[in-house]
XYZ file of C-alpha atoms in Angstrom:
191
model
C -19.001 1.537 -17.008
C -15.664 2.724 -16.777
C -13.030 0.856 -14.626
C -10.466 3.264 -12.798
C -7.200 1.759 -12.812
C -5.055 2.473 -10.002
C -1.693 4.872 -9.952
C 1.374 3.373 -11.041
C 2.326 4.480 -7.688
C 0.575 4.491 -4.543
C 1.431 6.581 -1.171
C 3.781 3.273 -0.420
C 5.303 3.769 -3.710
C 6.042 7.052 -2.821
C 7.032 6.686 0.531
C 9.913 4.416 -0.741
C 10.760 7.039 -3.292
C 11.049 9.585 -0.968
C 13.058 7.440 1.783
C 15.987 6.529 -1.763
C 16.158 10.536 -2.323
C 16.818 10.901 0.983
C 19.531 8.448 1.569
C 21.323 9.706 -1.579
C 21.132 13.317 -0.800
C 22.364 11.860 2.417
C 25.094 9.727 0.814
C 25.820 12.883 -0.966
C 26.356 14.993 2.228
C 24.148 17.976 0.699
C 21.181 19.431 2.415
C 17.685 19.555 1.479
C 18.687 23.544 0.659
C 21.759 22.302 -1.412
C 19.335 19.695 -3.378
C 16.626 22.192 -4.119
C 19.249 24.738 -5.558
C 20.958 21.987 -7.399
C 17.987 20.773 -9.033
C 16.180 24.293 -9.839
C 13.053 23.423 -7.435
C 12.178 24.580 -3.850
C 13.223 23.759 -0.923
C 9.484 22.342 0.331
C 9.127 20.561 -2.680
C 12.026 18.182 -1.501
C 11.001 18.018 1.737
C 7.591 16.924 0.603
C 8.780 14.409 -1.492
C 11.379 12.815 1.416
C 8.464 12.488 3.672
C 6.350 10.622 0.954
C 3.659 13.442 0.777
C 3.925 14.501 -3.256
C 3.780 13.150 -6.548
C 6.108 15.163 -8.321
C 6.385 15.968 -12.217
C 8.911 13.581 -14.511
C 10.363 17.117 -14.957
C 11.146 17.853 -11.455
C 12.251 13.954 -10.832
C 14.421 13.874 -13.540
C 15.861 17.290 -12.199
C 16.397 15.567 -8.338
C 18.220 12.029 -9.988
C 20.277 14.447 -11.854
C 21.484 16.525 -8.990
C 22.190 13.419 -7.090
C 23.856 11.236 -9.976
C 21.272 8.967 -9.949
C 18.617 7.393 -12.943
C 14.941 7.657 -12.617
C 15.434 3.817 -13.202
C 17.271 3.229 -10.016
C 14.425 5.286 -8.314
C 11.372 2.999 -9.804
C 13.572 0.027 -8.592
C 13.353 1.303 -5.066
C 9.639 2.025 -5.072
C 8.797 -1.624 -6.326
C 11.837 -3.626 -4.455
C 10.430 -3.727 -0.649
C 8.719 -6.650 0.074
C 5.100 -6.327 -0.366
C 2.524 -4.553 2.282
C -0.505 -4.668 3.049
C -3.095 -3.583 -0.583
C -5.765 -0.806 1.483
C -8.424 0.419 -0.406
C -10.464 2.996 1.538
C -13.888 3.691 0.916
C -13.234 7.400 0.893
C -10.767 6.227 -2.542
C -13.804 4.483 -4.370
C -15.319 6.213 -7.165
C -18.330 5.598 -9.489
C -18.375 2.764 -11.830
C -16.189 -0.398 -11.319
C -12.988 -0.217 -9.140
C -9.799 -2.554 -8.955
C -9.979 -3.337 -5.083
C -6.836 -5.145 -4.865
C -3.671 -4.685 -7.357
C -1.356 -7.007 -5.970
C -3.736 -10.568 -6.098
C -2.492 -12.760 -8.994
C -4.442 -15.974 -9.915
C -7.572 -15.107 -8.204
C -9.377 -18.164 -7.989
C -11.426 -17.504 -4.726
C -13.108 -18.587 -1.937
C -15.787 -16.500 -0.059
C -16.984 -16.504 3.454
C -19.485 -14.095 5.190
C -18.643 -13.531 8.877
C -21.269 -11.940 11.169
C -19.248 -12.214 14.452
C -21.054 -11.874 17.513
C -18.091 -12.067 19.914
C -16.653 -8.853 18.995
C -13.409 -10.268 21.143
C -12.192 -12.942 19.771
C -9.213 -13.231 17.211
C -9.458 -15.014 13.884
C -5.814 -16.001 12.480
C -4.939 -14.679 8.731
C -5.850 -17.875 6.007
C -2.203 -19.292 4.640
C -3.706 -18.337 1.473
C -3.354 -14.926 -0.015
C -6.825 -13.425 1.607
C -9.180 -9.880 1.105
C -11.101 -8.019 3.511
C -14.356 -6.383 2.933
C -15.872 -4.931 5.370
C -19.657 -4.298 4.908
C -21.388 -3.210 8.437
C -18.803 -1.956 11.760
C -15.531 -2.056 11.947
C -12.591 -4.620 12.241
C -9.131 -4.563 13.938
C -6.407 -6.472 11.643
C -2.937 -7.185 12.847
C -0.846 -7.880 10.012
C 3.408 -7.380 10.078
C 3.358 -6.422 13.055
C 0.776 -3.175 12.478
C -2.415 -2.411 13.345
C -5.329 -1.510 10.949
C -8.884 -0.713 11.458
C -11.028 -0.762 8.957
C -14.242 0.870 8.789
C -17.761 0.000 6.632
C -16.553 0.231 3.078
C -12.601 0.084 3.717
C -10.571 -3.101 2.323
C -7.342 -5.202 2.742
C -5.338 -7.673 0.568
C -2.901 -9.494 2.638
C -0.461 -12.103 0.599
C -0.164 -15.495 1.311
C 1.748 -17.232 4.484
C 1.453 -13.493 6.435
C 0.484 -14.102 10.093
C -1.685 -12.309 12.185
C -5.614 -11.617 13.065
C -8.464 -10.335 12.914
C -11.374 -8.915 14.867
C -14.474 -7.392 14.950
C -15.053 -3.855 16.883
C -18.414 -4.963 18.009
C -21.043 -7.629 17.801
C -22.821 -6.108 14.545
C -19.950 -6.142 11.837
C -20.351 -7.733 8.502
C -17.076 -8.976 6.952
C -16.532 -10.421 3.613
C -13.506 -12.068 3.710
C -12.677 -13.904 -0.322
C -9.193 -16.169 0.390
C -7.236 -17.081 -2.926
C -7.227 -20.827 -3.015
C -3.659 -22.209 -3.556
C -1.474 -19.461 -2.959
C -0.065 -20.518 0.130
C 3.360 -20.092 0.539
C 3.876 -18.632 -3.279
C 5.883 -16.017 -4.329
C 3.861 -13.152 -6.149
C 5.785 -12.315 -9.231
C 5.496 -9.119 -11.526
């Protein structure tokens, strides 16, 4: 089988991409009009990639960093410099064949545990060890950074270690499969 690897960047990566063009056409005092002229594209293309909704072409990035004096390096440091986020894979993402799940895990030696909660109320606090989600039947709330997820049957979630928060199922007939990294606590993933 074929394994799909995943995009070198992600709707996060993008997001953070967008969010640097911004603040330097910003920084530049030109408008999103100004930009698009500058750089030979639309004005909607800009605007889509501000709000972290495009992928554009090298062509068309190297035409933006251009227009606002910047390198495409200085944009690839933005997307990977935030502090990590939470790793969702959705169901709906999954092809055929194997699929990476999580991209940001390093050292994966694991630990499984199947939870069949029947007390769809009650809160289970994040491992201190880098930890994955998989949820198999229902649905679970996570808090995690301060934001709430739900995941659905199928969806997952990498959390790294020493982030606090919960989790919970939606109702008494979830299935969770929840694999925690053993000895991660408290360590630094490095690239």
């Amino acid at each position: 089988m074929a394994v799909r690897h995943p995009p070198l960047f992600g709707p996060r990566e993008l997001r953070r991409i967008g969010h640097q063009v911004r603040q330097s056409r910003e920084r530049e005092r030109m408008t999103q009009n100004q930009l698009a002229n500058a750089a030979g594209i639309s004005p909607r293309a800009i605007r889509e990639l501000e709000a972290g909704r495009s992928n554009p072409a090298l062509a068309t990035m190297v035409a933006i960093v251009d227009s606002l004096g910047l390198t495409l390096d200085e944009l690839v440091e933005a997307a990977r410099s935030a502090p990590p986020g939470p790793d969702i894979t959705r169901a709906a993402d999954v092809g055929e064949g194997e699929t990476p799940l999580v991209r940001t895990l390093h050292e994966p030696r694991m630990n499984s545990r199947m939870y069949r909660p029947g007390d769809a109320a009650s809160d289970i606090p994040h491992p201190a060890n880098a930890v994955f989600y998989h949820v198999l039947k229902g649905a679970i709330a996570v808090d995690v950074a301060g934001e709430s997820i739900t995941l659905l049957r199928g969806d997952s979630l990498h959390i790294e270690a020493g982030v606090e928060g919960h989790w919970r199922a939606r109702d008494g007939k979830s299935q969770i499969l929840v694999v925690e990294a053993a000895g991660t606590a408290g360590r630094a993933t490095q690239d």
